[in-house]
Short mmCIF file of C-alpha atoms in Angstrom, two decimals:
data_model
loop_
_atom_site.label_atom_id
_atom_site.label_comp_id
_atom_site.label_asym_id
_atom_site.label_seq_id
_atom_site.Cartn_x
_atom_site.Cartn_y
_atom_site.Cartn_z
CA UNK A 1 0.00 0.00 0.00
CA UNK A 2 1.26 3.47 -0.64
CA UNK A 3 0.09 7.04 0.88
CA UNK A 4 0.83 9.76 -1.37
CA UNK A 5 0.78 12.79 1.22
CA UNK A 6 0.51 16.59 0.38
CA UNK A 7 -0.46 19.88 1.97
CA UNK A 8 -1.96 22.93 1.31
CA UNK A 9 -2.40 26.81 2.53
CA UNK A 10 -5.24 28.21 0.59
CA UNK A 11 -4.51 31.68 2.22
CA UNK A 12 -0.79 31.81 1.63
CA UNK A 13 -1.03 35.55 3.35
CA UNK A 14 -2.76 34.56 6.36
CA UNK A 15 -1.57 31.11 6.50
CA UNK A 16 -4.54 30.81 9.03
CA UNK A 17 -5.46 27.34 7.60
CA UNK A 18 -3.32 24.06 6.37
CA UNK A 19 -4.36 21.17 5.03
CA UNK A 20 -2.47 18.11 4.72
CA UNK A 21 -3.59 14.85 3.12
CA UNK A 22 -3.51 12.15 1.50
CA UNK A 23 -4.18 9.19 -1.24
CA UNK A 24 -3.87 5.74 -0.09
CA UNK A 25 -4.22 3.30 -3.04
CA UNK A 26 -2.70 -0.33 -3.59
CA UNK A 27 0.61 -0.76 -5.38
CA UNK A 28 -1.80 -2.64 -8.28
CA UNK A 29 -3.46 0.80 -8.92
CA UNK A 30 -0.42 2.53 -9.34
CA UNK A 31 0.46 2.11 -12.83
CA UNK A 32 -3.81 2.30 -13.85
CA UNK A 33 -4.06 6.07 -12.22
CA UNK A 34 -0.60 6.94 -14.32
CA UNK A 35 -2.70 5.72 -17.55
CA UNK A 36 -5.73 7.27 -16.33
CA UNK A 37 -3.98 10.31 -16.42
CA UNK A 38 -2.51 10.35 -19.49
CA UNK A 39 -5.38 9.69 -20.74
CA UNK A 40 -7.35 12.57 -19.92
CA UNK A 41 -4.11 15.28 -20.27
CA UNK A 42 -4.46 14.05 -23.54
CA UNK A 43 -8.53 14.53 -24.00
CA UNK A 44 -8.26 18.15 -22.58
CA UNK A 45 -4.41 19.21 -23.63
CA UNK A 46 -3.48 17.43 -26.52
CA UNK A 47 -0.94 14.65 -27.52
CA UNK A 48 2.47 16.89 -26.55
CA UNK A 49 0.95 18.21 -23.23
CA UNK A 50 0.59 14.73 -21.92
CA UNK A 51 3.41 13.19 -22.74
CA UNK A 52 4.95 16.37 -21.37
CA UNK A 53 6.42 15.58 -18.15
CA UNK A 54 7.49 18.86 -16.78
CA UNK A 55 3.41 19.81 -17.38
CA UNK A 56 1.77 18.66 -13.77
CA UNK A 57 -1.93 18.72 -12.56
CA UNK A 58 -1.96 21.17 -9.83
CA UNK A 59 -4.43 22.23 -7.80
CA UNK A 60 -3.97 25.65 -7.97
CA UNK A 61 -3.72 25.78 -11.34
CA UNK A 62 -6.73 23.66 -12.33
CA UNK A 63 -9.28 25.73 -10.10
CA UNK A 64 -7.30 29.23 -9.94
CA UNK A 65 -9.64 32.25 -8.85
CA UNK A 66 -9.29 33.32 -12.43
CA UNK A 67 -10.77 30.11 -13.52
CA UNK A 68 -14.10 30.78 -11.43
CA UNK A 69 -14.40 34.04 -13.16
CA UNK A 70 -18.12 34.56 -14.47
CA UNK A 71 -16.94 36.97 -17.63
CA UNK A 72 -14.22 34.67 -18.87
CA UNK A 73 -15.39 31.73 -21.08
CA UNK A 74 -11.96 30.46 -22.11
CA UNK A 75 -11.82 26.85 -23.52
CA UNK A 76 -8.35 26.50 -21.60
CA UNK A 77 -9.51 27.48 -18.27
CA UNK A 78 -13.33 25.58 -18.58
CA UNK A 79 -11.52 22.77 -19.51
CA UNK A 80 -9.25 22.69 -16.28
CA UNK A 81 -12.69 21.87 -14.46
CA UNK A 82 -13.74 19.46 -16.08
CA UNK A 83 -10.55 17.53 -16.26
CA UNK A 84 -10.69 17.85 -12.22
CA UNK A 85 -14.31 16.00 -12.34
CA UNK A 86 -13.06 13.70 -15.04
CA UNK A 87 -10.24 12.52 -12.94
CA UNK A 88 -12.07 12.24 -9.54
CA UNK A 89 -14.94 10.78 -11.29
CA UNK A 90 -12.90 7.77 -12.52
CA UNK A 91 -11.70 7.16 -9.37
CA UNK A 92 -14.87 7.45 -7.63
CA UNK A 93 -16.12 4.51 -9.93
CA UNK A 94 -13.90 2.19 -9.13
CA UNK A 95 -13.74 3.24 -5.06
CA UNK A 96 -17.78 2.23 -5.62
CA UNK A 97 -17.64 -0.29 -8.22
CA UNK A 98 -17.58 -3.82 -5.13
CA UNK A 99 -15.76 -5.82 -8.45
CA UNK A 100 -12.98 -3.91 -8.65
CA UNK A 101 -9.70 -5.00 -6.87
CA UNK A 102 -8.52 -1.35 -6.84
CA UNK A 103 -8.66 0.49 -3.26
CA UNK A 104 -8.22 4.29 -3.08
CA UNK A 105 -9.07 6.30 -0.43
CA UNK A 106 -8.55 10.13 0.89
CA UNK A 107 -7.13 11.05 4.53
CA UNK A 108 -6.88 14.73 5.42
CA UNK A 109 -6.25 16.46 8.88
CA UNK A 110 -7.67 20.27 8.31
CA UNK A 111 -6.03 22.69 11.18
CA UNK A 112 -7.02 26.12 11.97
CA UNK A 113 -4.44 27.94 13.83
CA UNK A 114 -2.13 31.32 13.98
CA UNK A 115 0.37 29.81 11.34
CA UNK A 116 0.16 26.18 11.55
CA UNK A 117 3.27 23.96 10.47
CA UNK A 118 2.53 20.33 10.66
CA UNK A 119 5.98 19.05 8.51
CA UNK A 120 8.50 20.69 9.68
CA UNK A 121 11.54 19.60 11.25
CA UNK A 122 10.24 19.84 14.91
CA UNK A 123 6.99 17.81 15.39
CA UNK A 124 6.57 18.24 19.12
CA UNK A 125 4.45 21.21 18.78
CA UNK A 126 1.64 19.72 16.43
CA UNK A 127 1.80 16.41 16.68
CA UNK A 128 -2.06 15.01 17.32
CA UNK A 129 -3.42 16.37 13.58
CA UNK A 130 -0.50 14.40 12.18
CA UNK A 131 -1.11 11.64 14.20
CA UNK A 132 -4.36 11.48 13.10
CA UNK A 133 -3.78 10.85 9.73
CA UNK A 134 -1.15 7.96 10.27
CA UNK A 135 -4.32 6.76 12.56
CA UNK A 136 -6.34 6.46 9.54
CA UNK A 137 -4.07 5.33 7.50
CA UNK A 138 -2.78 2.30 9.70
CA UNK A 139 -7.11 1.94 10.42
CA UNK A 140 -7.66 2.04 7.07
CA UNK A 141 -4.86 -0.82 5.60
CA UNK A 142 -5.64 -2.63 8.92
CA UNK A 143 -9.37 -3.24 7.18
CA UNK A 144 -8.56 -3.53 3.99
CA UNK A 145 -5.67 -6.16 4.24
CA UNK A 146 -4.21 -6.76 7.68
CA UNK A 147 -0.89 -8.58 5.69
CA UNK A 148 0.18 -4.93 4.29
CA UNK A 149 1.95 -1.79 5.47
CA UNK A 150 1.44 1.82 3.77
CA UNK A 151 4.63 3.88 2.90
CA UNK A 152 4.18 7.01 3.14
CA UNK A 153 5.49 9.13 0.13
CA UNK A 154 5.96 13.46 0.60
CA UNK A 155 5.87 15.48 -2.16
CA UNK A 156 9.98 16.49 -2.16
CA UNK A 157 10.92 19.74 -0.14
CA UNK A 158 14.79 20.25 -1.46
CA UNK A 159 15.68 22.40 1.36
CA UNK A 160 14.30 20.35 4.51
CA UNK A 161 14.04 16.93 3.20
CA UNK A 162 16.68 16.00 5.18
CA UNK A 163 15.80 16.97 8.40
CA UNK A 164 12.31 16.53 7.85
CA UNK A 165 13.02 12.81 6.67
CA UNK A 166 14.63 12.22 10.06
CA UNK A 167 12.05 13.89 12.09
CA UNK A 168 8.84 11.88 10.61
CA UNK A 169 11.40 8.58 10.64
CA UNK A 170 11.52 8.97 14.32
CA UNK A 171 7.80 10.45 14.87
CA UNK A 172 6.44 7.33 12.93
CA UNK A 173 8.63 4.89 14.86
CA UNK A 174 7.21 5.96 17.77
CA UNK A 175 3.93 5.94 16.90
CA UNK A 176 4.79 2.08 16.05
CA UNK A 177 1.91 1.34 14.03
CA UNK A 178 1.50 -2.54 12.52
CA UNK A 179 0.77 -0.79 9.00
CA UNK A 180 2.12 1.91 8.64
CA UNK A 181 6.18 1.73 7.38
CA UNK A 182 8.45 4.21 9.80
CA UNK A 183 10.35 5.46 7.12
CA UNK A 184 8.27 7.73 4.90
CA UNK A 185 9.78 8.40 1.08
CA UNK A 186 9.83 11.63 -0.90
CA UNK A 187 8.97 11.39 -4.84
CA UNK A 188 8.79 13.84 -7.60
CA UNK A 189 5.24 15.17 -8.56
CA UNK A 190 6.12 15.79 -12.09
CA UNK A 191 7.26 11.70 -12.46
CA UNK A 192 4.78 10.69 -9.86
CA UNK A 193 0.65 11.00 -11.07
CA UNK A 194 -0.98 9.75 -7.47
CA UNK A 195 1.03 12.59 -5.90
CA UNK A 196 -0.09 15.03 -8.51
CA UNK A 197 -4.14 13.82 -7.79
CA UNK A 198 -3.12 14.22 -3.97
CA UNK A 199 -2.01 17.76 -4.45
CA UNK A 200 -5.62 18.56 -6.50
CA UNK A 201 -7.91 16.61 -3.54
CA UNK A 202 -5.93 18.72 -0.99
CA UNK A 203 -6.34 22.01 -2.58
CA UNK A 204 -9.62 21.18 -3.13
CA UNK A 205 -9.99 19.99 0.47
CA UNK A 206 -8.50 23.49 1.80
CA UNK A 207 -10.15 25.95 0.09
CA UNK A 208 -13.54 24.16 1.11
CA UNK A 209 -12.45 24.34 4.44
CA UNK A 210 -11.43 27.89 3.92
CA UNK A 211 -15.24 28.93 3.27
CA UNK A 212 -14.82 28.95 -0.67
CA UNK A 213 -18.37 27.98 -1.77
CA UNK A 214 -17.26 27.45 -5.51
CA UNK A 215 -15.34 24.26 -3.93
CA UNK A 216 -18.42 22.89 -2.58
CA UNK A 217 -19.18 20.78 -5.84
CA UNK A 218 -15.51 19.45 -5.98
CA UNK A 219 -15.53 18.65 -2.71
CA UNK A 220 -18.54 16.66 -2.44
CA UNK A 221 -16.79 14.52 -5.35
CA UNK A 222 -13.66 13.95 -2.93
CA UNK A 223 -15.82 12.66 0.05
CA UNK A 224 -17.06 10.23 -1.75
CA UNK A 225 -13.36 8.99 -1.79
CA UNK A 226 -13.01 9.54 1.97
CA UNK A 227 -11.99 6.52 4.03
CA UNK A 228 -14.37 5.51 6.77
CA UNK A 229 -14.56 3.12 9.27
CA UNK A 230 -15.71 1.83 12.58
CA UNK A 231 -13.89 1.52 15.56
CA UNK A 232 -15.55 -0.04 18.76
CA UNK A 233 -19.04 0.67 17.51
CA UNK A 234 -17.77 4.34 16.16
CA UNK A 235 -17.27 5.69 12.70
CA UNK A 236 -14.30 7.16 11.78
CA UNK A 237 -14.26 9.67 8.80
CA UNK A 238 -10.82 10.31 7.05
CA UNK A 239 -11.15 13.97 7.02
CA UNK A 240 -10.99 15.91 10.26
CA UNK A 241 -10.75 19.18 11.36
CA UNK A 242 -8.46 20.92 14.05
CA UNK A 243 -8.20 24.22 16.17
CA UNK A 244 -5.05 25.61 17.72
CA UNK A 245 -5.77 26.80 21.15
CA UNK A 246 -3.77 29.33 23.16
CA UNK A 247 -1.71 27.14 24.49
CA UNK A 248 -0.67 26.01 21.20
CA UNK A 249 -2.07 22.43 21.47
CA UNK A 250 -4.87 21.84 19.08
CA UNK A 251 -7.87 20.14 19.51
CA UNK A 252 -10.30 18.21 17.09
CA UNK A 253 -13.27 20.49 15.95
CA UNK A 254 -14.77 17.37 13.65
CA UNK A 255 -18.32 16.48 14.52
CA UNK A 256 -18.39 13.79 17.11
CA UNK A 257 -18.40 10.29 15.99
CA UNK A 258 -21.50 8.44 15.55
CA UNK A 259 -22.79 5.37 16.72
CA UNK A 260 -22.33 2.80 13.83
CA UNK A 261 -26.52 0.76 13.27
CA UNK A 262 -24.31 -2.03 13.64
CA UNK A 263 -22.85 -1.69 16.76
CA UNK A 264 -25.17 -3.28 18.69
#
């Protein structure tokens, strides 16, 4: 199993919100999402932008404020949305389709705070919303296949991989979760399509989150990729919400868990 992890700050001058998240899939999905791709550069971009490999599917790009605009009817920029449907679309059929043998799911931790820095090369100060999402993820591998472990894969950060390699090494290792793999990777987004759809369903995820209505639509198409589960007689929901308090600690702000019918 492999998490492809990404984060966002939709206000980049407030940095009052970050999002980070990610895609769990199977290893066997891997090379059908880097098709799927392809594919659908090609049906929106042409031949030469998809086999392009410095051209990457970016959030911020895709659904740009510009793009929203009601006076521009560009074929370029109304295309960008409906590639993002088109690609969470095809995934959402075969997370619902029971035949398929393909798993894909979305974790996010969403945290509020003065300027919140969840990977970073000192954990100790944010550690739950973090945790919470290698909660999920070992939850979520746990029910699907008990015999795997999820690597974790980071979008590369030149300047702080190294540090920041360390710090999650150790953070993980302590956490020592059956399936989740200590040592987390870092990959290249422009070679690597699952982290290019994680960067997309976390921009999406934090400009939602943000109070951007136009996201509403997108991101009613990513919960239906949210992981969920049930822990004794709970549900669990893969996306979760977080408030830094004074005293810098933060604290969940996610609706309370419901009682599962089955429970009983």
């Amino acid at each position: 199993m492999w998490c492809f992890i990404d984060e966002c700050w939709p206000n980049q001058d407030k940095s009052e919100l970050m999002v980070i998240g990610g895609l769990l899939v199977n290893s066997e999905f891997i090379p059908e999402i880097d098709k799927l791709i392809y594919r659908i550069k090609r049906k929106y971009f042409g031949e030469d932008r998809a086999r392009d490999s410095q051209w990457e599917l970016k959030g911020s790009r895709l659904l740009s404020n510009r793009s929203f605009a009601q006076d521009i009817n560009e074929d370029s920029l109304n295309n960008r949305h409906a590639l993002v449907k088109d690609v969470l679309g095809e995934l959402i059929k075969e997370r619902e389709d029971s035949e398929s043998s393909h798993y894909i799911r979305v974790v996010a931790s969403a945290v509020f705070g003065k300027k919140p820095q969840l990977l970073c090369p000192d954990l100790r100060n944010a550690p739950l919303p973090y945790k919470k999402l290698c909660l999920s993820i070992n939850k979520a591998v746990q029910d699907h296949d008990a015999g795997r472990k999820a690597v974790q894969i980071f979008d590369q950060r030149v300047k702080v991989q190294t540090e920041l390699a360390i710090t999650l090494r150790n953070f993980n290792a302590g956490l020592a979760l059956k399936h989740v793999h200590p040592t987390p990777f870092f990959g290249v987004s422009h070679a690597t399509s699952c982290l290019q759809v994680a960067d997309i369903v976390v921009y999406i995820i934090a400009k939602c989150f943000s109070g951007n209505k136009e996201f509403v639509p997108f991101y009613s198409l990513v919960k239906r990729l949210q992981w969920d589960g049930i822990e004794n007689g709970a549900m669990l929901y893969g996306i979760n919400s977080w408030e830094e308090g004074e005293d810098g600690r933060y604290r969940s702000t996610s609706p309370k868990k419901k009682k599962s019918r089955n429970s009983d």
